Coordinates of C-alpha atoms in Angstrom, one line a residue:
Chain A
M16 CA 10.7 48.6 -12.8
F17 CA 8.9 52.3 -12.9
R18 CA 6.1 53.7 -11.9
N19 CA 4.0 54.4 -14.9
Q20 CA 0.5 55.0 -15.5
Y21 CA -0.7 51.6 -16.5
D22 CA -0.2 49.9 -13.7
T23 CA -3.0 51.0 -11.9
D24 CA -4.8 47.6 -12.0
V25 CA -4.8 44.5 -13.4
T26 CA -7.2 44.9 -16.5
T27 CA -5.2 48.1 -17.6
W28 CA -3.6 47.0 -20.8
S29 CA -0.2 49.0 -21.3
P30 CA 0.3 50.0 -25.2
T31 CA 3.1 47.9 -25.1
G32 CA 0.7 44.5 -24.3
R33 CA 1.9 44.9 -20.7
L34 CA -0.5 43.5 -17.6
F35 CA 2.2 45.2 -15.3
Q36 CA -0.3 44.4 -12.4
V37 CA 0.7 40.9 -13.1
E38 CA 4.9 41.6 -13.8
Y39 CA 4.7 43.0 -9.8
A40 CA 2.7 39.9 -8.7
M41 CA 6.0 38.0 -9.9
E42 CA 8.1 40.2 -8.6
A43 CA 6.6 39.1 -5.0
V44 CA 7.6 35.8 -6.3
K45 CA 11.3 37.6 -6.3
Q46 CA 11.0 38.1 -2.5
G47 CA 10.5 35.5 -1.3
S48 CA 13.0 32.8 0.0
A49 CA 14.6 30.7 -2.5
A50 CA 12.4 27.4 -2.8
I51 CA 13.4 24.2 -5.2
G52 CA 11.9 21.1 -6.7
L53 CA 14.0 18.5 -8.9
R54 CA 12.9 15.4 -10.1
S55 CA 14.2 12.2 -11.5
R56 CA 12.5 9.1 -12.7
S57 CA 10.7 7.7 -9.4
H58 CA 11.4 11.1 -7.2
V59 CA 10.3 14.5 -6.4
V60 CA 12.3 16.5 -3.9
L61 CA 11.1 19.7 -2.7
A62 CA 13.4 22.1 -0.5
C63 CA 13.3 25.2 0.6
V64 CA 15.1 27.8 3.0
N65 CA 13.6 28.3 6.7
K66 CA 13.3 32.4 6.5
A67 CA 12.0 33.6 9.7
Q68 CA 10.8 37.0 10.6
S69 CA 12.8 37.7 13.1
E70 CA 15.0 35.8 15.7
L71 CA 12.6 35.5 17.9
S72 CA 10.0 34.5 15.3
S73 CA 10.0 30.4 13.9
H74 CA 10.0 29.9 10.6
Q75 CA 7.2 30.1 8.1
K76 CA 5.7 27.0 6.6
K77 CA 6.5 26.7 2.7
I78 CA 6.0 23.7 1.9
F79 CA 2.6 21.4 1.9
K80 CA 1.5 18.2 1.3
V81 CA -1.6 18.0 -0.7
D82 CA -1.8 14.5 -1.2
D83 CA 0.0 11.2 -0.8
H84 CA 1.4 11.7 -4.0
I85 CA 1.5 15.6 -4.8
G86 CA 3.7 18.3 -2.9
V87 CA 3.9 22.1 -3.2
A88 CA 6.4 24.3 -2.1
I89 CA 5.7 28.3 -2.5
A90 CA 7.1 31.6 -2.6
G91 CA 5.7 34.8 -1.8
L92 CA 3.1 36.0 -0.5
T93 CA 2.7 33.0 1.8
A94 CA -0.3 33.8 2.6
D95 CA -1.5 33.4 -0.7
G96 CA 0.5 30.2 -0.9
R97 CA -1.1 29.1 2.4
V98 CA -4.7 29.6 0.5
L99 CA -3.5 28.1 -2.9
S100 CA -2.8 24.7 -1.1
R101 CA -6.0 24.4 0.7
Y102 CA -7.7 24.7 -2.8
M103 CA -5.2 21.8 -4.4
R104 CA -5.8 19.7 -1.1
S105 CA -9.6 19.9 -1.7
E106 CA -8.9 19.3 -5.2
A107 CA -6.9 16.5 -5.0
I108 CA -9.5 14.9 -1.7
N109 CA -12.7 15.3 -3.5
H110 CA -11.3 13.4 -7.1
S111 CA -10.3 10.8 -5.1
F112 CA -13.3 10.5 -3.3
T113 CA -15.0 10.1 -6.5
Y114 CA -12.7 7.9 -8.4
E115 CA -11.0 6.1 -5.9
S116 CA -8.0 7.0 -8.0
P117 CA -4.4 10.0 -7.1
L118 CA -5.9 12.8 -9.2
H119 CA -3.5 13.3 -11.9
V120 CA -0.4 16.2 -11.4
G121 CA -1.0 17.7 -14.9
R122 CA -4.7 18.1 -14.2
L123 CA -4.3 19.7 -10.9
V124 CA -2.0 22.2 -12.0
V125 CA -4.0 23.3 -15.1
H126 CA -6.7 24.0 -12.7
L127 CA -4.7 25.9 -10.3
A128 CA -3.2 27.9 -13.2
D129 CA -7.3 28.9 -14.6
K130 CA -7.4 29.9 -10.9
A131 CA -4.7 32.2 -11.5
Q132 CA -5.9 33.3 -14.3
V133 CA -9.0 34.5 -13.1
C134 CA -7.5 37.1 -10.5
T135 CA -5.3 38.8 -14.3
Q136 CA -9.1 39.7 -15.6
R137 CA -11.9 40.7 -13.3
S138 CA -11.0 44.8 -11.9
W139 CA -12.2 43.7 -8.8
K140 CA -9.1 40.7 -7.9
R141 CA -5.8 41.4 -7.5
P142 CA -3.0 38.3 -8.4
Y143 CA -2.4 36.0 -6.7
G144 CA 1.3 36.9 -4.8
V145 CA 3.2 33.7 -4.9
G146 CA 4.5 31.1 -6.7
L147 CA 4.4 27.1 -6.2
L148 CA 6.4 24.4 -7.3
V149 CA 4.0 21.6 -7.8
G150 CA 6.2 18.0 -7.3
G151 CA 3.6 14.9 -8.3
L152 CA 4.0 11.2 -9.0
D153 CA 1.6 9.7 -11.4
E154 CA 0.2 7.1 -14.2
S155 CA 2.6 8.6 -16.8
G156 CA 5.4 9.6 -14.1
A157 CA 7.1 11.5 -11.5
H158 CA 6.4 15.4 -12.7
L159 CA 7.7 19.0 -11.6
Y160 CA 5.5 22.2 -12.6
Y161 CA 6.1 25.5 -12.2
N162 CA 2.7 28.0 -10.9
C163 CA 3.7 31.3 -12.2
P164 CA 1.6 34.7 -10.5
S165 CA 0.6 35.3 -14.9
G166 CA -1.5 31.9 -14.8
N167 CA 1.0 30.1 -17.0
Y168 CA 2.5 26.9 -15.8
F169 CA 5.4 25.0 -16.9
E170 CA 7.2 21.5 -16.6
Y171 CA 10.8 21.2 -15.3
Q172 CA 13.4 18.8 -14.9
A173 CA 14.5 21.1 -11.3
F174 CA 13.8 24.7 -10.8
A175 CA 14.6 27.2 -8.3
I176 CA 12.4 30.5 -7.0
G177 CA 12.2 33.3 -4.7
S178 CA 15.8 35.1 -3.7
R179 CA 18.8 34.3 -4.9
S180 CA 17.1 31.4 -6.3
Q181 CA 19.9 32.2 -9.9
A182 CA 22.9 30.8 -7.5
A183 CA 20.6 27.6 -7.1
K184 CA 19.4 27.5 -11.1
T185 CA 23.0 27.6 -11.8
Y186 CA 23.9 24.7 -9.9
L187 CA 20.8 22.8 -11.5
E188 CA 21.6 23.8 -14.9
R189 CA 25.1 22.1 -14.8
R190 CA 23.7 19.0 -13.4
F191 CA 19.9 18.6 -14.2
E192 CA 21.2 16.4 -16.5
S193 CA 21.6 13.4 -14.9
F194 CA 18.4 13.7 -12.5
G195 CA 16.1 11.6 -14.2
D196 CA 18.7 8.4 -13.5
S197 CA 19.9 9.5 -10.4
S198 CA 19.1 7.6 -7.3
R199 CA 16.2 9.1 -4.3
E200 CA 19.6 9.7 -2.2
D201 CA 21.2 11.8 -4.8
L202 CA 18.5 13.8 -5.6
I203 CA 18.1 15.0 -1.6
K204 CA 21.4 15.7 -1.5
D205 CA 21.4 17.9 -4.7
A206 CA 18.5 19.7 -3.5
I207 CA 20.5 20.5 -0.5
L208 CA 23.4 21.2 -2.9
A209 CA 20.7 23.2 -4.3
V210 CA 19.5 25.5 -1.3
R211 CA 23.3 25.7 0.1
E212 CA 24.5 28.0 -3.2
T213 CA 21.2 30.3 -2.4
L214 CA 22.4 30.8 0.8
Q215 CA 26.1 32.4 -0.4
G216 CA 28.5 31.9 1.9
E217 CA 26.2 31.4 5.2
T218 CA 27.3 28.2 6.7
L219 CA 24.5 25.4 5.6
K220 CA 22.5 24.1 8.6
S221 CA 19.7 21.3 8.7
S222 CA 18.1 24.3 10.8
L223 CA 17.8 26.2 7.6
C224 CA 16.4 24.3 5.3
T225 CA 12.9 22.1 4.9
V226 CA 13.8 18.7 2.7
S227 CA 10.2 16.9 1.5
V228 CA 10.7 13.6 -0.5
L229 CA 7.8 12.0 -2.4
G230 CA 8.0 8.8 -5.1
V231 CA 7.5 5.5 -6.2
G232 CA 6.4 3.9 -3.4
E233 CA 7.3 6.9 -1.1
P234 CA 4.3 8.8 0.0
F235 CA 5.0 12.7 0.2
H236 CA 7.3 13.2 3.9
F237 CA 9.2 15.7 5.6
L238 CA 12.9 14.1 6.3
D239 CA 14.0 15.1 9.8
Q240 CA 16.4 17.9 10.7
E241 CA 18.7 14.7 11.9
T242 CA 18.5 12.5 8.1
I243 CA 19.4 16.6 6.7
Q244 CA 22.4 17.2 8.9
K245 CA 23.6 13.3 7.4
V246 CA 23.8 14.5 4.3
I247 CA 24.8 18.1 4.9
D248 CA 27.5 16.6 7.0
T249 CA 28.6 14.6 4.2
F250 CA 29.8 17.7 2.2
E251 CA 30.4 20.2 4.9
K252 CA 32.7 20.1 7.3
V253 CA 31.9 23.0 10.4
P254 CA 33.2 22.8 13.7
E255 CA 30.9 22.8 16.8
D256 CA 30.9 26.5 18.1
E257 CA 28.8 28.4 19.7
E258 CA 26.8 29.2 16.3
G259 CA 26.6 25.8 16.2
E260 CA 24.5 25.7 19.2
A261 CA 22.5 29.1 18.4
G262 CA 21.6 26.8 15.2
E263 CA 20.1 23.9 17.3
G264 CA 18.8 25.8 19.7
E265 CA 16.6 28.0 16.9
A266 CA 15.9 24.0 15.4
E267 CA 14.6 23.1 18.6
A268 CA 12.5 25.7 18.6
A269 CA 11.1 26.1 15.1
A270 CA 10.5 22.6 15.9
A271 CA 8.6 22.7 18.8
A272 CA 7.1 26.3 17.4
P273 CA 3.1 25.8 17.7
A274 CA 4.0 24.2 21.1
E275 CA 5.5 26.8 22.9
Q276 CA 4.5 30.3 24.0
G277 CA 7.7 31.8 24.9
G278 CA 7.7 31.5 29.1
G279 CA 4.7 33.8 29.5
G280 CA 1.9 33.1 31.4
A281 CA 1.1 29.8 30.2
G282 CA 3.2 26.7 29.8
V283 CA 2.9 22.4 29.9
G284 CA 0.4 21.4 32.4
E285 CA 0.6 25.3 33.7
P286 CA -2.6 27.1 32.9
F287 CA -2.1 30.6 32.2
H288 CA -2.0 32.9 35.0
F289 CA -0.4 36.3 36.0
L290 CA 3.1 36.4 37.9
D291 CA 2.4 38.2 41.7
Q292 CA 4.8 41.1 42.7
E293 CA 7.3 39.2 44.6
T294 CA 8.3 37.0 42.1
I295 CA 8.8 39.6 39.3
Q296 CA 10.7 41.0 41.5
K297 CA 13.0 37.9 43.1
V298 CA 14.4 37.5 39.4
I299 CA 14.6 41.3 38.9
D300 CA 17.0 40.9 41.4
T301 CA 19.6 38.2 40.5
F302 CA 20.4 41.0 37.6
E303 CA 19.9 44.3 38.8
K304 CA 21.8 45.5 41.9
V305 CA 20.1 48.7 41.1
P306 CA 19.3 50.9 44.7
E307 CA 15.7 51.1 45.3
D308 CA 14.1 54.3 43.8
E309 CA 11.4 55.8 42.1
E310 CA 12.9 55.6 38.3
G311 CA 14.6 52.7 38.9
E312 CA 11.7 50.2 39.3
A313 CA 9.6 52.2 36.5
G314 CA 12.8 50.6 34.1
E315 CA 12.5 47.4 35.5
G316 CA 8.8 47.5 35.5
E317 CA 9.1 48.4 31.5
A318 CA 11.5 45.8 30.8
E319 CA 9.6 42.6 32.3
A320 CA 6.3 44.1 30.7
A321 CA 8.4 44.0 27.4
A322 CA 9.2 40.9 28.0
A323 CA 6.5 38.8 29.7
A324 CA 3.7 41.0 27.1
P325 CA 1.2 39.0 25.8
A326 CA 0.7 37.0 29.9
E327 CA 1.4 39.7 31.8
Q328 CA -0.3 43.5 32.3
G329 CA 0.6 44.5 35.3
G330 CA 3.5 43.9 36.0
G331 CA 5.4 47.7 33.9
G332 CA 2.4 49.5 34.9
A333 CA 1.1 49.0 37.9
G334 CA 5.1 49.0 39.6
D335 CA 5.0 52.7 39.1
Q336 CA 1.9 54.3 39.0
D337 CA -0.1 52.1 41.1
V338 CA -3.3 52.4 39.5
A339 CA -5.8 49.5 38.4
P340 CA -5.3 47.1 35.4
M341 CA -7.7 49.4 33.8
E342 CA -5.6 51.8 32.7
M343 CA -4.2 49.8 30.3
Chain B
M3 CA -39.2 -2.3 -2.9
T4 CA -41.5 0.9 -2.7
F5 CA -39.7 4.0 -2.4
T6 CA -42.6 6.2 -0.7
I7 CA -41.2 9.3 0.7
P8 CA -41.6 11.9 -1.7
I9 CA -40.4 14.9 -2.8
D10 CA -41.2 18.0 -1.1
N11 CA -43.2 19.2 -4.0
G12 CA -46.5 19.1 -1.9
D13 CA -48.7 16.0 -1.5
S14 CA -50.3 14.2 -4.4
V15 CA -53.3 14.5 -4.0
K16 CA -53.3 18.3 -5.0
N17 CA -50.5 17.8 -7.1
A18 CA -50.4 15.4 -9.5
E19 CA -47.4 15.9 -10.4
A20 CA -45.5 15.4 -6.8
D21 CA -45.1 11.7 -7.6
S22 CA -43.9 11.8 -10.6
Q23 CA -40.9 13.9 -10.0
R24 CA -39.5 10.2 -8.7
T25 CA -39.1 7.0 -9.7
L26 CA -41.5 5.0 -8.3
Y27 CA -41.4 1.7 -10.6
P28 CA -39.4 0.4 -13.9
Y29 CA -40.8 0.0 -16.9
V30 CA -39.1 -1.3 -19.7
T31 CA -36.5 -4.1 -17.8
G32 CA -33.7 -6.0 -18.6
T33 CA -33.1 -8.8 -17.5
S34 CA -29.8 -11.0 -15.9
I35 CA -26.1 -9.4 -17.0
V36 CA -23.3 -12.2 -16.8
A37 CA -19.6 -11.5 -16.7
I38 CA -16.3 -13.3 -15.7
K39 CA -12.8 -12.1 -15.8
Y40 CA -10.2 -14.3 -17.8
K41 CA -6.5 -14.7 -19.1
D42 CA -6.9 -11.8 -21.5
G43 CA -9.3 -9.3 -19.6
V44 CA -13.4 -9.5 -18.8
L45 CA -16.5 -11.2 -20.7
M46 CA -20.1 -10.4 -20.7
A47 CA -22.8 -11.8 -21.4
S48 CA -26.5 -10.7 -22.3
D49 CA -29.4 -11.4 -23.7
M50 CA -31.0 -8.4 -26.3
G51 CA -34.6 -8.3 -24.4
G52 CA -37.0 -5.3 -22.8
S53 CA -39.7 -6.8 -21.2
Y54 CA -42.7 -4.3 -20.4
G55 CA -43.8 -6.2 -17.2
S56 CA -44.8 -9.7 -18.2
T57 CA -44.8 -8.9 -21.9
L58 CA -41.4 -9.4 -23.8
R59 CA -41.9 -6.2 -26.1
Y60 CA -38.7 -5.4 -26.9
K61 CA -35.8 -7.5 -28.9
N62 CA -33.5 -5.8 -30.0
I63 CA -32.2 -4.1 -26.7
E64 CA -27.9 -3.7 -26.8
R65 CA -27.0 -3.9 -22.5
M66 CA -23.9 -3.8 -22.6
K67 CA -21.5 -0.5 -24.4
A68 CA -17.8 0.4 -24.5
I69 CA -16.9 2.9 -22.5
G70 CA -13.8 5.2 -23.2
K71 CA -11.1 2.9 -23.5
H72 CA -10.4 0.8 -21.3
S73 CA -14.5 -0.6 -19.8
L74 CA -17.7 -2.3 -20.6
L75 CA -20.5 -0.9 -18.5
G76 CA -23.7 -3.5 -19.1
A77 CA -26.8 -3.0 -17.4
S78 CA -30.0 -5.0 -16.2
G79 CA -33.3 -3.0 -15.0
E80 CA -35.1 0.4 -16.3
I81 CA -33.9 0.9 -19.6
S82 CA -34.3 4.7 -20.3
D83 CA -32.4 5.2 -16.5
F84 CA -29.3 3.1 -18.3
Q85 CA -29.5 5.7 -21.4
E86 CA -29.5 8.3 -18.7
I87 CA -26.4 7.0 -17.6
L88 CA -25.2 6.3 -20.7
R89 CA -25.4 9.8 -21.1
Y90 CA -24.1 11.3 -17.8
L91 CA -20.7 8.6 -18.9
D92 CA -20.5 10.3 -22.1
E93 CA -20.1 13.4 -20.8
L94 CA -17.8 12.3 -18.4
V95 CA -15.4 10.6 -20.9
L96 CA -15.8 13.4 -23.6
N97 CA -13.7 16.0 -20.5
D98 CA -11.4 13.3 -19.8
N99 CA -10.6 13.3 -23.2
M100 CA -10.7 17.4 -23.8
W101 CA -8.1 17.3 -21.3
D102 CA -5.8 15.4 -23.9
D103 CA -3.3 15.0 -21.7
G104 CA -2.7 11.4 -22.3
N105 CA -4.6 10.4 -18.6
S106 CA -7.5 8.2 -19.4
L107 CA -10.2 7.3 -17.1
G108 CA -9.3 3.1 -16.6
P109 CA -12.6 0.8 -14.9
K110 CA -11.9 1.9 -11.4
E111 CA -12.4 5.2 -12.0
V112 CA -16.0 4.5 -14.0
H113 CA -16.8 2.1 -11.4
N114 CA -15.9 4.0 -8.6
Y115 CA -18.1 7.1 -10.5
L116 CA -21.0 4.8 -10.4
T117 CA -21.1 4.2 -7.0
R118 CA -21.1 7.8 -6.1
V119 CA -24.0 8.9 -8.9
M120 CA -26.1 5.7 -7.5
Y121 CA -25.7 6.3 -4.0
N122 CA -26.9 10.0 -4.5
R123 CA -30.0 9.3 -6.3
R124 CA -30.9 6.5 -3.5
N125 CA -30.2 8.9 -0.6
K126 CA -32.8 11.2 -2.5
F127 CA -35.2 8.7 -2.5
N128 CA -34.7 8.9 -6.5
P129 CA -33.4 5.9 -7.8
L130 CA -31.5 5.2 -10.9
W131 CA -33.6 1.8 -10.8
N132 CA -30.1 -0.3 -12.2
T133 CA -27.8 -3.3 -11.5
L134 CA -24.6 -2.4 -13.3
V135 CA -21.7 -4.8 -13.8
L136 CA -18.8 -2.6 -14.9
G137 CA -15.5 -4.4 -16.4
G138 CA -12.4 -3.7 -18.0
V139 CA -8.2 -3.7 -18.3
K140 CA -5.7 -0.9 -17.9
N141 CA -2.8 -1.5 -17.8
G142 CA -2.4 -5.3 -18.1
E143 CA -4.8 -5.7 -15.2
S144 CA -8.0 -6.9 -15.2
Y145 CA -10.8 -5.3 -13.5
L146 CA -14.9 -6.2 -12.3
G147 CA -17.1 -4.3 -10.6
M148 CA -20.6 -4.3 -9.7
V149 CA -23.2 -1.3 -8.7
S150 CA -26.9 -1.9 -7.7
M151 CA -29.6 0.5 -7.6
I152 CA -29.4 1.3 -3.7
G153 CA -25.2 1.9 -4.1
V154 CA -23.9 -1.1 -3.2
S155 CA -20.6 -1.9 -4.8
F156 CA -18.1 -4.5 -4.7
E157 CA -15.5 -6.4 -6.8
D158 CA -14.9 -9.7 -7.7
N159 CA -13.8 -12.6 -10.3
H160 CA -17.6 -13.2 -11.4
V161 CA -20.6 -11.0 -11.4
A162 CA -24.4 -11.3 -12.2
T163 CA -27.4 -9.3 -11.8
G164 CA -31.3 -10.6 -11.3
F165 CA -32.1 -14.1 -12.0
G166 CA -28.2 -15.0 -12.5
N167 CA -27.4 -14.1 -8.7
H168 CA -29.2 -16.8 -8.6
L169 CA -29.3 -19.3 -11.3
A170 CA -25.5 -18.7 -12.4
R171 CA -23.4 -17.4 -9.7
P172 CA -24.0 -21.5 -8.3
I173 CA -22.3 -22.4 -11.4
L174 CA -19.8 -20.2 -11.5
R175 CA -18.3 -20.5 -7.5
D176 CA -17.8 -24.2 -9.1
E177 CA -16.4 -23.9 -12.2
W178 CA -14.5 -20.5 -12.2
H179 CA -10.6 -20.8 -12.2
A180 CA -8.1 -17.9 -13.2
D181 CA -6.9 -17.6 -15.7
L182 CA -9.4 -19.3 -18.6
S183 CA -9.1 -19.4 -22.1
F184 CA -11.3 -17.1 -24.2
E185 CA -12.6 -20.3 -25.5
D186 CA -13.4 -22.0 -21.8
G187 CA -14.7 -18.8 -21.1
V188 CA -17.1 -18.3 -23.5
K189 CA -18.6 -21.9 -22.8
L190 CA -18.8 -21.0 -18.6
L191 CA -21.0 -18.0 -19.8
E192 CA -23.3 -19.8 -22.8
K193 CA -24.0 -22.6 -20.2
C194 CA -25.1 -19.9 -17.3
M195 CA -27.2 -18.2 -20.0
R196 CA -28.6 -21.3 -21.3
V197 CA -30.2 -22.3 -17.7
L198 CA -31.7 -18.4 -17.7
L199 CA -33.0 -18.9 -21.0
Y200 CA -35.0 -21.8 -19.6
R201 CA -36.0 -20.5 -16.2
D202 CA -36.0 -17.1 -16.9
R203 CA -39.4 -16.3 -18.1
S204 CA -37.6 -12.7 -19.1
A205 CA -35.2 -13.8 -21.2
I206 CA -35.1 -14.4 -25.2
N207 CA -32.9 -16.9 -27.4
K208 CA -31.2 -13.6 -28.4
L209 CA -27.8 -12.7 -27.0
Q210 CA -24.4 -11.4 -27.4
I211 CA -21.2 -11.6 -25.6
A212 CA -18.8 -9.0 -25.4
K213 CA -15.0 -8.9 -24.5
I214 CA -12.1 -6.7 -23.0
T215 CA -9.3 -6.4 -23.4
E216 CA -6.6 -4.4 -23.6
E217 CA -7.2 -3.6 -27.3
G218 CA -10.2 -2.9 -26.4
V219 CA -14.0 -3.4 -27.0
T220 CA -15.8 -6.0 -28.8
V221 CA -19.1 -7.0 -28.5
S222 CA -20.2 -9.9 -30.7
Q223 CA -22.7 -10.5 -33.4
P224 CA -26.5 -11.3 -32.0
Y225 CA -27.4 -14.9 -31.8
S226 CA -29.0 -17.7 -29.9
L227 CA -28.4 -20.7 -28.0
N228 CA -29.1 -24.6 -28.5
T229 CA -32.2 -26.0 -26.5
F230 CA -33.5 -28.8 -25.9
W231 CA -37.2 -29.6 -25.5
E232 CA -37.2 -32.9 -26.1
F233 CA -37.7 -34.2 -22.3
K234 CA -40.1 -37.2 -22.9
A235 CA -42.5 -35.4 -19.8
F236 CA -42.6 -32.7 -22.4
H237 CA -44.4 -35.6 -24.6
N238 CA -47.7 -36.0 -23.8
P239 CA -47.8 -32.9 -20.9
T240 CA -51.8 -34.1 -19.8
A241 CA -50.9 -37.6 -19.8
G242 CA -51.9 -37.9 -16.0
A243 CA -54.9 -35.3 -16.2
E244 CA -57.4 -35.6 -18.8
G245 CA -58.7 -32.3 -19.9
S246 CA -56.0 -29.9 -18.8
W247 CA -53.7 -28.1 -21.1

């Protein structure tokens, strides 16, 4: 897409009848990591690729429970997705409270689409930069919808959005006709296989994907790593090597992300506190064999400060400057 | 029951409009509604009277109405509040139809919506002075529930409002059973309505019976029950006390 004079705000039409800001918003969806949805007559499976900002961080949450009978997977600006998920939860629970009945999925997606449309027709707003795969079960059966930043929505038997989703779509296109009558287990397997397609050669591990299911007699819930790994094992034969272990380590970290803060100054049963100079030096001595000179200490000090950044404020700076913490 | 805390429009000594902001007492009222679940759905009976205090002023009031495709609403209490509720439900059903997506509000949803409305009005000390009976059938399942003016809400196999609670329900407790045929159901309701006719002074001998099944709602034409007044004790009522009447 090229820059042009009609793309500055969303309330400007181009001479060819396009709203470029809306189209750019749809590009944002394509940049997000893949999300996949499939449905049978009785179940809906939503799966996504766990993408983390860096190796050090945990992956972002891309699948949300909206109600016992509705789940949503997002791709694109996850912050926008989070806000829209909150809106959906609110609509679902308000309906449930007033009518003592689960909200029809088809009506929820229309509310969502109308909300997105508003942002395409106000000069002080911008379109939501997130695509939503809404899966749900109601009186009229199992449904899968895709909501666009443009305010359009479509119903699908199976769909994939986000980066490298075309590979997944190709896989789904070959198989979708059989999904209607698929068993729950086959549907889950197809979802994970579709996720594998988007990884383009990278080995599929349960730590790399999140899978959720809902269906007749089965409220929305996530499948745990073990269950996913078992399905993967039925078609992937990967030797348990270093990479595998690292992967599991990540899975552990990812799974426990909210609880662990990373060895800084706080932990389970251990209130926040600073480590004293002696303790720090002892740790340094286990790996640094450097003669005790001014520059050496400064270097190590900085390394320590970087590693324990949030918790320790005096480790590096105070070590070589002997000034009060206020300097920082 | 009186609702004595005013909506804040000043005191009603200086501001005559303060009290007229909220319902204090009912004016034109309907008496009991009796309803039962039966084999194919729900049967409901009511008379057609509207009392103005102790005067039986109106004799052609339909107190049972179809709501959407799947529900039937009967009301006792203030008739104007019943009409207001029908307007709310009309809007609700209209919006539901406008979705045009094959989904429709069932009796459970309507019942719960009404419970919310009645309870919220009660909380504002401005109630809709009705006891409502909501019956219906959706996807083969029968539903029968009741909501009072203070928002008390429940479901049961047979319900009655007003005097019906005291006179009809004991009969129903003894004689109701699951899978009543249409004829047996009507006979049972007529038995209850006859007792009410004899003993409830605001009842009139002009009643309707409504039926709701998977196919829809039918409200019968008004008709009267046979009554018997030829008891010996009625023949010369003043025999024991000459000069009285």
